Structure formats: structure tokens, C-alpha cells
Amino acid sequence: MNCEKVRKTLSAFLDRNLGRGAFDSMSRHLAHCRDCSTYAQELTELRSVLRGLPARTPPSRLITELQVLASRERVRQLSRGTLTALVHFWIGEMRHLFENLMRPIAIPFAGGLTSAVFLFAMLVPTLQLRHISGALDVPSGLFTQSEAAVDISPPFSFIPDDVVVQLTIDEHGSVVDCSIPNGVNSKLRNDIANMILFTKFQPATEFGVPIGGKMLVSFRRIVVKG
Amino acid sequence: MASSVLGLNSDGVPNGAVDCTRPADERRADDELVQRMRAGDETAYETLIARFQQPVYNLAFRLLNDPGDAGDVVQEVFLKVFRNVGHFRRQSSLKTWIYRITVNEAHNQRRWFFRHRSREVALEDEPEASYKAVSDSGRSPFDYTCDRERQLFIENALARINPLFREVVVLRDIEELSYEEIADVLQISLGTVKSRIMRGREALRTELTARLEPEPVLRWAPE
């Protein structure tokens, strides 16, 4: 292999783009030929110098322009695509439009709603709302007291003095016990017992369920002149 | 001896030689990127820009040696890529395809320059705008100045050689493409690639050598 041929194929040799036989032949020649070896060294250094050149960085303005260009071309491509792509495109556009419209009012809306809830919570305890209820309504969340009702007039005269007795009433409205003051004579005691017999009681309720309880019943004498 | 002189490693491979086998992952990533772009995926466009803006700009700058022209070429390249990605047949890699468009656009830009702009004077002078700020790594301003001078010297020499040779030298020695990829980018035969690389390197070496030789000294000689 002579020097002229070596110089013609030296680039391919340095790039390892030669067959094995030609590569070995070139290596042998370069090991003995000083001029070709020097030339090869110069080309090697030239390659390393070129590879050592710093990469040029595009200006930031160009990157922004490319992004704008990409956005336009994407819209253009989508607007000319299939029906499905077109539908997706318009859905996306509408979503963006909705978000752009809603975003400015989202914070005022949330602030107004929070303020309204706060003020309402502050005002509710002070409001005197009218209680609307029917005669057949059963209180469901409260305690009620026992009530007494006299169905018929007792067939006897009654009680010359004022007296207060304590009755114990079960959940069926029946009197299971009564407490009469000690100073009451036996006749009055009998009158009180008779009166209790002629009286019906409604039991107290707890959350609408009848329960047993105690009640005080006051007997009073009323004097009518004439 | 030859190995050490030529910078070959123990396997007889030149130091810094590029492994030209394309990984299958890269091919799959290219296919996926193209599919997403065809579907109108916004992030695919961003990915393409992020991946190729620097190499395309670098290649355009090396071919034209002008930052303004390189910026114009980059925009044209990406415009063509965006509009023709639906016609990309995958007969070559995405990188090779984009590089081919870049080289063709640089050709067009060069032709346009010679027809129209050669008499124009630029109002903006921004050769330094493309350089990033460099943090202090302990090197002196003198070192930076030397590097800058050396770099300008090589770039000017590269700009003076035949554009056909410049293309192959840039693609091979700066962009580190394989011979097959260069043939694919330039749409020429492998033999032509080898020939142009050899002649391009020789032309660049000659240019550098000529510039480094001392100027003839003018002497006053009395009659």
C-alpha cells in the first residue's frame, strides 16, 4: 500500500470504516511511514478539535417562537383531522374557555359563600322562629309532662280545704302511688282517693314514648257567694 | 506505535469513535413521539422541541455560520416537521429525517442569501447572544480569550471550505453521525460520503495550515 492510497483512505481508517484486511494493512504502513503517520496525527487532532467545539445554544427568543409555532400547528392539524379528533379538540377548547371564565370569579364566589355561611351561623341563635305544629303532632325530640283530665263529674261533694298531693303515674297513665300530707284527715283522704279514681292521666313522654313519672296535683276550694 | 500516535485504543478503535448502532429503544421512542404528534398530543410537540432544538440549531449554525440565519432555518425546519409528520414513513430515524430537512433548508437559506441578502447590512449584531453565561470555574480570562480565539479560528476555517465538504465534516465530526446516517441525510451514496469526508478534512486541514503560516514580512530594502 503506497502513501497516496493511504492518504485517500486515512479518513475511513480513523473512523473505523474499513475492512479488516485494509485496516491491518493501513496500520502496518502507518507504523513505518513517518509522513503518513504525521498526516494521520494531524487529522486525528483535527477531529478532536472539531468535536471540542462548544455546542451553540439557541436564543431563548427562538425557543419561545418555536413553542408558539408548535401551538399554532397543533391547532391547525387538529382542526383538519378526523371527526373524533375534531370533537376532542372542541371539547378541550370549551373546557379552556370555561376555566378562563370561571377562574376570575372562583375566589370571589368562594369568599362570598364562606361569608354567608358564617353570618348565617352567627344570626341563627338570635332568630325567634314561630313554632308551627298541629294538634296531632307528637313531639319527637322533647320531654313532656303528664297531664290530667277529668272525664266525668264526681258524684260527691268535695274538699273543704286546699291540699296538694304528689302522684306517681306509670307509662299507661295509671296511678301507682300517691303521697298525701300527714295533716289531712281520713275523710279528706278518702275524697282525694275518690277524685283520683275519677281522673284520667296521660303519661309523660320521652322522644314520643310514654314513660312513668310524678306529678303534683293541687286541690282548691272555691267559695261562691250568693 | 501507530496506535498511540493515532489515538487508538487497545482494540484498534480510534478514541472517541462513535458506536453507530442505533438502540431499539430510541427507535421505539421516535415511533411513539410521532404517533403522539399525529394524535395532536400537546406534550409531544414540546418533547420534540426540547429534544431537537439545540442539535438543529447547532447544525444550522455550523452550516451557515450566522446566528440569525440559523434561527430562521430552525423555524423553517420545525414548521416542516410539524406539517409533514403525518407523512413520515419511518424509513429512516426521526433524527436523520430532521437533519435532512435542516441540511436542505440550510441550502435554501444559502441560495437565498446570495440572491437577496448579500448586500444587506444587519441592524442587530448578536453573535454573542447565543452564548450562555459561564460561571467561574477557576479559569482565567486569558484562558477564555484563548479558547474563544481558537474556536473562532476553526469556525472561520470551516466556513471557508466548500459547502458540500462542510456538510459532511460537520455531520461526521461535530454531530457524530455514522457514514450510513450521513448518506441517508444527504441522499448520496456511501462511497460519496467517504470521499467527501476525506476531501473535506483535507480542505479544512489545508485551510488551517495556511492560516497558521506566518505572514511574509515586508522589509525595506535600500536601493
Short mmCIF file of C-alpha atoms in Angstrom, two decimals:
data_model
loop_
_atom_site.label_atom_id
_atom_site.label_comp_id
_atom_site.label_asym_id
_atom_site.label_seq_id
_atom_site.Cartn_x
_atom_site.Cartn_y
_atom_site.Cartn_z
CA MET A 1 0.00 0.00 0.00
CA ASN A 2 1.59 3.26 -1.10
CA CYS A 3 1.34 6.64 0.58
CA GLU A 4 -1.12 8.09 -1.94
CA LYS A 5 -3.63 5.33 -1.37
CA VAL A 6 -3.13 5.54 2.37
CA ARG A 7 -3.95 9.24 2.39
CA LYS A 8 -7.11 8.62 0.38
CA THR A 9 -8.39 6.06 2.84
CA LEU A 10 -7.00 7.52 6.02
CA SER A 11 -10.28 9.23 6.97
CA ALA A 12 -12.17 5.96 6.72
CA PHE A 13 -9.40 4.29 8.72
CA LEU A 14 -9.69 6.82 11.52
CA ASP A 15 -13.46 6.40 11.51
CA ARG A 16 -13.01 2.63 11.58
CA ASN A 17 -14.86 2.28 8.34
CA LEU A 18 -12.51 -0.14 6.65
CA GLY A 19 -12.45 -3.87 6.22
CA ARG A 20 -10.22 -5.90 8.49
CA GLY A 21 -7.60 -6.53 5.80
CA ALA A 22 -7.34 -2.91 4.72
CA PHE A 23 -7.28 -1.82 8.36
CA ASP A 24 -4.33 -4.09 9.15
CA SER A 25 -2.51 -3.04 6.01
CA MET A 26 -3.00 0.63 6.89
CA SER A 27 -1.79 0.04 10.42
CA ARG A 28 1.39 -1.61 9.16
CA HIS A 29 2.04 1.23 6.74
CA LEU A 30 1.49 3.91 9.37
CA ALA A 31 3.84 2.13 11.73
CA HIS A 32 6.69 2.55 9.24
CA CYS A 33 5.87 5.69 7.23
CA ARG A 34 6.69 8.84 9.13
CA ASP A 35 4.94 11.25 6.75
CA CYS A 36 1.69 9.30 6.67
CA SER A 37 1.82 8.88 10.45
CA THR A 38 2.23 12.62 10.87
CA TYR A 39 -0.63 13.25 8.48
CA ALA A 40 -2.81 10.80 10.39
CA GLN A 41 -1.97 12.52 13.63
CA GLU A 42 -2.96 15.87 12.18
CA LEU A 43 -6.30 14.51 11.03
CA THR A 44 -6.88 12.96 14.45
CA GLU A 45 -6.18 16.25 16.16
CA LEU A 46 -8.42 18.00 13.66
CA ARG A 47 -11.26 15.65 14.55
CA SER A 48 -10.75 16.16 18.25
CA VAL A 49 -10.67 19.93 17.78
CA LEU A 50 -13.94 19.85 15.85
CA ARG A 51 -15.57 17.67 18.47
CA GLY A 52 -14.34 20.05 21.14
CA LEU A 53 -16.23 22.98 19.67
CA PRO A 54 -18.89 24.09 22.16
CA ALA A 55 -22.46 23.41 21.15
CA ARG A 56 -24.32 26.53 20.13
CA THR A 57 -27.35 27.22 22.27
CA PRO A 58 -30.41 28.68 20.56
CA PRO A 59 -31.50 32.05 21.95
CA SER A 60 -34.46 32.00 24.32
CA ARG A 61 -36.47 34.11 21.90
CA LEU A 62 -36.18 31.35 19.32
CA ILE A 63 -37.41 28.73 21.79
CA THR A 64 -40.46 30.86 22.56
CA GLU A 65 -41.15 31.30 18.85
CA LEU A 66 -40.91 27.56 18.35
CA GLN A 67 -43.42 26.93 21.12
CA VAL A 68 -45.84 29.40 19.59
CA LEU A 69 -45.31 27.77 16.21
CA ALA A 70 -45.97 24.33 17.68
CA SER A 71 -49.17 25.52 19.30
CA ARG A 72 -50.48 27.00 16.06
CA GLU A 73 -49.58 23.96 14.01
CA ARG A 74 -51.19 21.65 16.52
CA VAL A 75 -54.44 23.60 16.37
CA ARG A 76 -54.24 23.62 12.59
CA GLN A 77 -53.63 19.89 12.48
CA LEU A 78 -56.46 19.11 14.87
CA SER A 79 -58.93 21.32 13.03
CA ARG A 80 -58.24 19.33 9.87
CA GLY A 81 -58.25 15.91 11.46
CA THR A 82 -60.93 13.24 11.84
CA LEU A 83 -64.33 13.89 13.37
CA THR A 84 -63.28 12.33 16.67
CA ALA A 85 -60.19 14.48 16.84
CA LEU A 86 -62.28 17.49 15.97
CA VAL A 87 -64.75 16.72 18.77
CA HIS A 88 -61.92 16.26 21.25
CA PHE A 89 -60.40 19.48 20.09
CA TRP A 90 -63.59 21.47 20.59
CA ILE A 91 -64.24 19.85 23.95
CA GLY A 92 -60.78 20.93 25.02
CA GLU A 93 -61.37 24.40 23.67
CA MET A 94 -64.68 24.71 25.53
CA ARG A 95 -63.08 23.46 28.71
CA HIS A 96 -60.36 26.06 28.42
CA LEU A 97 -62.95 28.74 27.75
CA PHE A 98 -65.00 27.67 30.76
CA GLU A 99 -61.94 27.61 33.00
CA ASN A 100 -60.89 31.02 31.79
CA LEU A 101 -64.33 32.38 32.51
CA MET A 102 -64.73 30.72 35.90
CA ARG A 103 -61.28 31.38 37.25
CA PRO A 104 -61.75 35.14 37.80
CA ILE A 105 -64.98 34.63 39.74
CA ALA A 106 -63.98 31.49 41.63
CA ILE A 107 -62.27 33.29 44.50
CA PRO A 108 -64.94 35.99 44.98
CA PHE A 109 -67.62 33.31 44.80
CA ALA A 110 -65.91 31.12 47.39
CA GLY A 111 -65.31 34.13 49.63
CA GLY A 112 -68.94 35.23 49.39
CA LEU A 113 -70.24 31.77 50.14
CA THR A 114 -67.99 31.41 53.17
CA SER A 115 -69.03 34.80 54.48
CA ALA A 116 -72.72 33.97 54.01
CA VAL A 117 -72.40 30.67 55.88
CA PHE A 118 -70.51 32.37 58.70
CA LEU A 119 -73.03 35.17 59.08
CA PHE A 120 -75.96 32.78 58.95
CA ALA A 121 -74.40 30.66 61.70
CA MET A 122 -73.97 33.81 63.80
CA LEU A 123 -77.54 35.01 63.28
CA VAL A 124 -79.49 31.77 63.66
CA PRO A 125 -79.37 31.59 67.51
CA THR A 126 -80.84 35.08 67.76
CA LEU A 127 -83.78 34.42 65.47
CA GLN A 128 -87.20 33.80 67.06
CA LEU A 129 -88.78 31.47 64.66
CA ARG A 130 -92.53 30.75 65.08
CA HIS A 131 -93.23 27.18 66.10
CA ILE A 132 -95.69 25.62 63.70
CA SER A 133 -97.28 22.43 64.91
CA GLY A 134 -100.56 20.54 64.56
CA ALA A 135 -102.80 19.08 67.25
CA LEU A 136 -101.91 15.54 66.27
CA ASP A 137 -98.18 16.13 66.18
CA VAL A 138 -96.22 14.01 68.57
CA PRO A 139 -93.13 15.68 69.98
CA SER A 140 -90.23 13.60 68.92
CA GLY A 141 -87.24 15.31 70.43
CA LEU A 142 -88.53 16.64 73.79
CA PHE A 143 -89.71 15.55 77.22
CA THR A 144 -93.41 16.17 78.00
CA GLN A 145 -95.11 16.15 81.38
CA SER A 146 -98.04 14.07 82.46
CA GLU A 147 -101.41 15.68 82.07
CA ALA A 148 -104.64 15.08 83.96
CA ALA A 149 -108.13 15.21 82.51
CA VAL A 150 -111.43 14.84 84.38
CA ASP A 151 -113.82 12.87 82.26
CA ILE A 152 -116.96 12.99 84.40
CA SER A 153 -118.07 14.98 87.41
CA PRO A 154 -117.61 13.03 90.59
CA PRO A 155 -120.90 12.16 92.38
CA PHE A 156 -119.84 13.65 95.66
CA SER A 157 -119.07 16.92 97.26
CA PHE A 158 -115.51 17.79 97.55
CA ILE A 159 -112.80 19.01 99.71
CA PRO A 160 -113.32 21.82 102.20
CA ASP A 161 -109.59 22.74 102.23
CA ASP A 162 -106.77 23.35 99.83
CA VAL A 163 -104.36 20.47 99.54
CA VAL A 164 -101.53 19.36 97.24
CA VAL A 165 -100.81 15.69 96.61
CA GLN A 166 -97.99 14.01 94.70
CA LEU A 167 -98.97 11.22 92.30
CA THR A 168 -96.80 8.58 90.70
CA ILE A 169 -98.10 7.64 87.25
CA ASP A 170 -96.88 4.72 85.16
CA GLU A 171 -96.44 4.61 81.38
CA HIS A 172 -100.08 3.53 80.95
CA GLY A 173 -101.46 6.57 82.74
CA SER A 174 -102.44 4.60 85.87
CA VAL A 175 -101.76 5.99 89.32
CA VAL A 176 -99.48 3.58 91.11
CA ASP A 177 -98.81 5.64 94.17
CA CYS A 178 -99.84 8.87 95.82
CA SER A 179 -98.37 10.96 98.58
CA ILE A 180 -100.81 12.91 100.77
CA PRO A 181 -99.68 15.32 103.53
CA ASN A 182 -99.90 13.98 107.07
CA GLY A 183 -102.22 16.68 108.36
CA VAL A 184 -105.12 15.50 106.16
CA ASN A 185 -107.97 13.73 107.99
CA SER A 186 -109.33 10.40 106.86
CA LYS A 187 -112.44 11.86 105.17
CA LEU A 188 -110.40 14.19 103.07
CA ARG A 189 -108.02 11.38 102.31
CA ASN A 190 -110.98 9.32 101.03
CA ASP A 191 -112.24 12.25 98.95
CA ILE A 192 -108.84 12.65 97.37
CA ALA A 193 -108.69 8.95 96.59
CA ASN A 194 -112.15 9.08 95.02
CA MET A 195 -111.20 12.09 92.96
CA ILE A 196 -108.08 10.33 91.71
CA LEU A 197 -110.23 7.37 90.71
CA PHE A 198 -112.41 9.60 88.55
CA THR A 199 -109.44 11.28 86.90
CA LYS A 200 -107.63 10.09 83.77
CA PHE A 201 -103.96 10.80 83.27
CA GLN A 202 -101.80 10.97 80.19
CA PRO A 203 -98.29 9.69 80.89
CA ALA A 204 -95.22 11.76 80.30
CA THR A 205 -93.29 11.10 77.09
CA GLU A 206 -89.68 10.92 76.22
CA PHE A 207 -88.96 11.26 72.48
CA GLY A 208 -92.59 10.37 71.86
CA VAL A 209 -92.51 7.20 74.00
CA PRO A 210 -94.72 7.11 77.17
CA ILE A 211 -92.76 6.83 80.38
CA GLY A 212 -93.57 6.75 84.08
CA GLY A 213 -93.30 9.92 86.16
CA LYS A 214 -94.52 12.02 89.07
CA MET A 215 -96.85 14.97 89.12
CA LEU A 216 -98.22 17.35 91.73
CA VAL A 217 -101.99 17.86 91.84
CA SER A 218 -103.40 20.82 93.69
CA PHE A 219 -106.96 20.73 95.07
CA ARG A 220 -108.54 24.09 95.91
CA ARG A 221 -111.71 25.12 97.48
CA ILE A 222 -113.66 27.75 95.57
CA VAL A 223 -116.32 29.69 97.52
CA VAL A 224 -119.13 31.26 95.52
CA LYS A 225 -121.17 33.87 97.35
CA GLY A 226 -124.95 34.06 96.98
CA MET B 1 3.35 2.80 17.84
CA ALA B 2 0.81 3.77 15.27
CA SER B 3 -1.94 3.13 17.77
CA SER B 4 -0.55 5.53 20.30
CA VAL B 5 0.21 8.15 17.68
CA LEU B 6 -3.26 7.97 16.17
CA GLY B 7 -5.09 7.88 19.44
CA LEU B 8 -6.36 4.33 19.01
CA ASN B 9 -7.39 2.26 21.97
CA SER B 10 -6.35 -1.29 22.68
CA ASP B 11 -8.96 -2.68 20.28
CA GLY B 12 -7.63 -0.62 17.43
CA VAL B 13 -10.62 1.67 17.61
CA PRO B 14 -9.97 5.39 17.43
CA ASN B 15 -10.55 7.10 20.75
CA GLY B 16 -13.87 8.87 20.78
CA ALA B 17 -15.22 6.80 17.89
CA VAL B 18 -18.99 6.59 17.93
CA ASP B 19 -20.86 3.36 18.20
CA CYS B 20 -23.13 3.68 15.20
CA THR B 21 -25.66 1.00 16.13
CA ARG B 22 -28.99 2.66 16.85
CA PRO B 23 -30.62 1.40 20.01
CA ALA B 24 -34.04 -0.10 19.52
CA ASP B 25 -35.31 1.99 22.45
CA GLU B 26 -34.57 5.18 20.58
CA ARG B 27 -36.42 3.88 17.55
CA ARG B 28 -39.41 2.97 19.71
CA ALA B 29 -39.30 6.37 21.41
CA ASP B 30 -39.26 8.02 17.98
CA ASP B 31 -42.27 5.98 16.84
CA GLU B 32 -44.18 6.82 19.98
CA LEU B 33 -43.35 10.50 19.65
CA VAL B 34 -44.51 10.56 16.03
CA GLN B 35 -47.74 8.76 16.92
CA ARG B 36 -48.48 11.21 19.69
CA MET B 37 -47.82 14.15 17.41
CA ARG B 38 -50.17 12.73 14.82
CA ALA B 39 -52.82 12.42 17.53
CA GLY B 40 -52.34 16.08 18.41
CA ASP B 41 -50.76 15.50 21.81
CA GLU B 42 -49.52 18.85 23.05
CA THR B 43 -46.71 17.38 25.13
CA ALA B 44 -45.36 15.54 22.10
CA TYR B 45 -44.72 18.85 20.37
CA GLU B 46 -42.95 20.14 23.46
CA THR B 47 -40.89 16.97 23.68
CA LEU B 48 -39.84 17.27 20.05
CA ILE B 49 -38.80 20.88 20.52
CA ALA B 50 -36.92 20.13 23.72
CA ARG B 51 -35.10 17.23 22.10
CA PHE B 52 -34.14 18.73 18.77
CA GLN B 53 -33.97 22.48 19.16
CA GLN B 54 -30.35 22.51 20.25
CA PRO B 55 -28.96 19.95 17.74
CA VAL B 56 -30.87 21.51 14.84
CA TYR B 57 -29.72 24.99 15.78
CA ASN B 58 -26.15 23.80 16.21
CA LEU B 59 -26.18 22.06 12.83
CA ALA B 60 -27.74 25.07 11.09
CA PHE B 61 -25.23 27.39 12.71
CA ARG B 62 -22.28 25.22 11.66
CA LEU B 63 -23.57 25.09 8.10
CA LEU B 64 -24.33 28.81 7.80
CA ASN B 65 -22.04 30.39 10.40
CA ASP B 66 -24.64 33.06 11.17
CA PRO B 67 -26.91 33.05 14.24
CA GLY B 68 -29.71 34.96 12.54
CA ASP B 69 -29.82 32.66 9.54
CA ALA B 70 -29.56 29.64 11.82
CA GLY B 71 -32.61 30.84 13.76
CA ASP B 72 -34.59 31.28 10.54
CA VAL B 73 -33.60 27.80 9.40
CA VAL B 74 -34.60 26.27 12.72
CA GLN B 75 -38.08 27.79 12.45
CA GLU B 76 -38.48 26.53 8.91
CA VAL B 77 -37.28 23.08 9.90
CA PHE B 78 -39.73 22.74 12.76
CA LEU B 79 -42.55 24.12 10.65
CA LYS B 80 -41.90 21.44 8.05
CA VAL B 81 -41.57 18.75 10.68
CA PHE B 82 -44.89 19.73 12.27
CA ARG B 83 -46.69 19.85 8.94
CA ASN B 84 -45.18 16.69 7.49
CA VAL B 85 -45.02 14.44 10.50
CA GLY B 86 -48.05 12.64 9.10
CA HIS B 87 -46.01 11.73 6.02
CA PHE B 88 -43.01 10.43 7.96
CA ARG B 89 -42.62 6.85 6.71
CA ARG B 90 -40.09 5.66 9.29
CA GLN B 91 -37.70 4.52 6.58
CA SER B 92 -35.07 6.45 8.48
CA SER B 93 -34.79 7.58 12.04
CA LEU B 94 -36.53 10.73 13.21
CA LYS B 95 -33.17 12.34 13.86
CA THR B 96 -31.93 11.58 10.33
CA TRP B 97 -35.16 12.88 8.84
CA ILE B 98 -34.96 16.14 10.76
CA TYR B 99 -31.28 16.55 9.93
CA ARG B 100 -32.09 16.04 6.24
CA ILE B 101 -34.67 18.82 6.41
CA THR B 102 -32.14 21.02 8.20
CA VAL B 103 -29.46 20.50 5.56
CA ASN B 104 -31.94 21.21 2.77
CA GLU B 105 -33.19 24.34 4.49
CA ALA B 106 -29.62 25.50 5.02
CA HIS B 107 -29.07 25.02 1.28
CA ASN B 108 -32.12 27.13 0.55
CA GLN B 109 -31.06 29.78 3.03
CA ARG B 110 -27.63 29.97 1.49
CA ARG B 111 -29.08 30.33 -2.01
CA TRP B 112 -31.49 32.99 -0.81
CA PHE B 113 -28.66 34.81 0.90
CA PHE B 114 -26.61 35.01 -2.25
CA ARG B 115 -29.60 36.24 -4.24
CA HIS B 116 -31.08 38.79 -1.84
CA ARG B 117 -29.29 39.47 1.36
CA SER B 118 -25.68 39.66 0.36
CA ARG B 119 -25.99 43.42 0.01
CA GLU B 120 -27.92 43.91 3.24
CA VAL B 121 -26.41 45.21 6.44
CA ALA B 122 -27.67 43.72 9.67
CA LEU B 123 -29.03 46.18 12.19
CA GLU B 124 -28.68 43.81 15.09
CA ASP B 125 -25.38 42.36 15.94
CA GLU B 126 -25.97 39.41 18.21
CA PRO B 127 -23.16 36.96 17.76
CA GLU B 128 -22.65 36.85 21.50
CA ALA B 129 -26.31 36.37 22.28
CA SER B 130 -26.11 32.65 21.66
CA TYR B 131 -23.52 32.09 24.34
CA LYS B 132 -24.58 31.18 27.80
CA ALA B 133 -23.15 32.91 30.79
CA VAL B 134 -20.24 30.90 32.12
CA SER B 135 -19.70 30.56 35.82
CA ASP B 136 -16.26 31.00 37.25
CA SER B 137 -14.58 27.61 37.20
CA GLY B 138 -11.19 28.85 38.19
CA ARG B 139 -10.02 29.60 34.68
CA SER B 140 -8.53 32.95 33.94
CA PRO B 141 -9.93 35.47 31.45
CA PHE B 142 -6.82 34.81 29.41
CA ASP B 143 -7.77 31.14 29.08
CA TYR B 144 -11.27 32.03 27.98
CA THR B 145 -9.94 34.51 25.47
CA CYS B 146 -7.58 31.90 24.04
CA ASP B 147 -10.39 29.36 23.77
CA ARG B 148 -12.63 31.91 22.12
CA GLU B 149 -9.94 32.87 19.62
CA ARG B 150 -9.22 29.25 18.85
CA GLN B 151 -12.89 28.50 18.39
CA LEU B 152 -13.40 31.47 16.06
CA PHE B 153 -10.35 30.45 14.11
CA ILE B 154 -11.73 26.96 13.50
CA GLU B 155 -15.23 28.19 12.75
CA ASN B 156 -13.94 30.67 10.20
CA ALA B 157 -11.85 27.99 8.54
CA LEU B 158 -14.86 25.71 8.46
CA ALA B 159 -16.95 28.46 6.89
CA ARG B 160 -14.43 28.94 4.11
CA ILE B 161 -14.33 25.41 2.74
CA ASN B 162 -16.72 24.11 0.09
CA PRO B 163 -20.27 23.78 1.49
CA LEU B 164 -20.52 20.22 0.22
CA PHE B 165 -17.45 19.26 2.20
CA ARG B 166 -18.52 21.32 5.16
CA GLU B 167 -21.76 19.39 5.41
CA VAL B 168 -20.13 16.01 5.74
CA VAL B 169 -17.42 17.22 8.10
CA VAL B 170 -19.99 18.84 10.37
CA LEU B 171 -22.27 15.81 10.31
CA ARG B 172 -19.41 13.41 10.97
CA ASP B 173 -17.03 15.24 13.28
CA ILE B 174 -19.37 17.59 15.14
CA GLU B 175 -22.75 15.87 15.08
CA GLU B 176 -21.03 12.45 15.14
CA LEU B 177 -23.32 10.73 12.69
CA SER B 178 -22.30 7.43 11.15
CA TYR B 179 -21.42 7.14 7.48
CA GLU B 180 -24.75 5.44 6.80
CA GLU B 181 -26.68 8.19 8.57
CA ILE B 182 -24.81 10.85 6.64
CA ALA B 183 -25.63 9.06 3.38
CA ASP B 184 -29.26 8.97 4.48
CA VAL B 185 -29.32 12.64 5.45
CA LEU B 186 -27.65 13.88 2.27
CA GLN B 187 -29.25 11.29 -0.01
CA ILE B 188 -25.92 10.29 -1.51
CA SER B 189 -24.07 7.01 -1.75
CA LEU B 190 -21.77 5.66 0.93
CA GLY B 191 -18.78 5.98 -1.38
CA THR B 192 -19.54 9.64 -1.95
CA VAL B 193 -19.77 10.15 1.79
CA LYS B 194 -16.33 8.63 2.30
CA SER B 195 -14.87 10.67 -0.50
CA ARG B 196 -16.37 13.93 0.73
CA ILE B 197 -15.27 13.32 4.30
CA MET B 198 -11.73 12.69 3.18
CA ARG B 199 -11.66 15.74 0.93
CA GLY B 200 -13.44 17.89 3.48
CA ARG B 201 -10.97 17.08 6.23
CA GLU B 202 -8.10 17.67 3.87
CA ALA B 203 -9.58 21.01 2.81
CA LEU B 204 -10.05 22.05 6.42
CA ARG B 205 -6.55 20.97 7.34
CA THR B 206 -5.14 22.92 4.41
CA GLU B 207 -7.17 25.98 5.39
CA LEU B 208 -5.99 25.85 8.98
CA THR B 209 -2.40 25.24 7.98
CA ALA B 210 -2.45 28.16 5.56
CA ARG B 211 -3.84 30.47 8.23
CA LEU B 212 -1.25 29.41 10.75
CA GLU B 213 1.71 30.07 8.49
CA PRO B 214 3.43 33.38 9.25
CA GLU B 215 2.68 36.34 7.05
CA PRO B 216 5.52 37.39 4.75
CA VAL B 217 7.49 40.17 6.39
CA LEU B 218 7.84 43.38 4.42
CA ARG B 219 11.34 44.73 4.61
CA TRP B 220 12.63 47.97 3.49
CA ALA B 221 15.49 47.46 1.18
CA PRO B 222 17.58 50.47 0.21
CA GLU B 223 18.32 50.77 -3.41
#
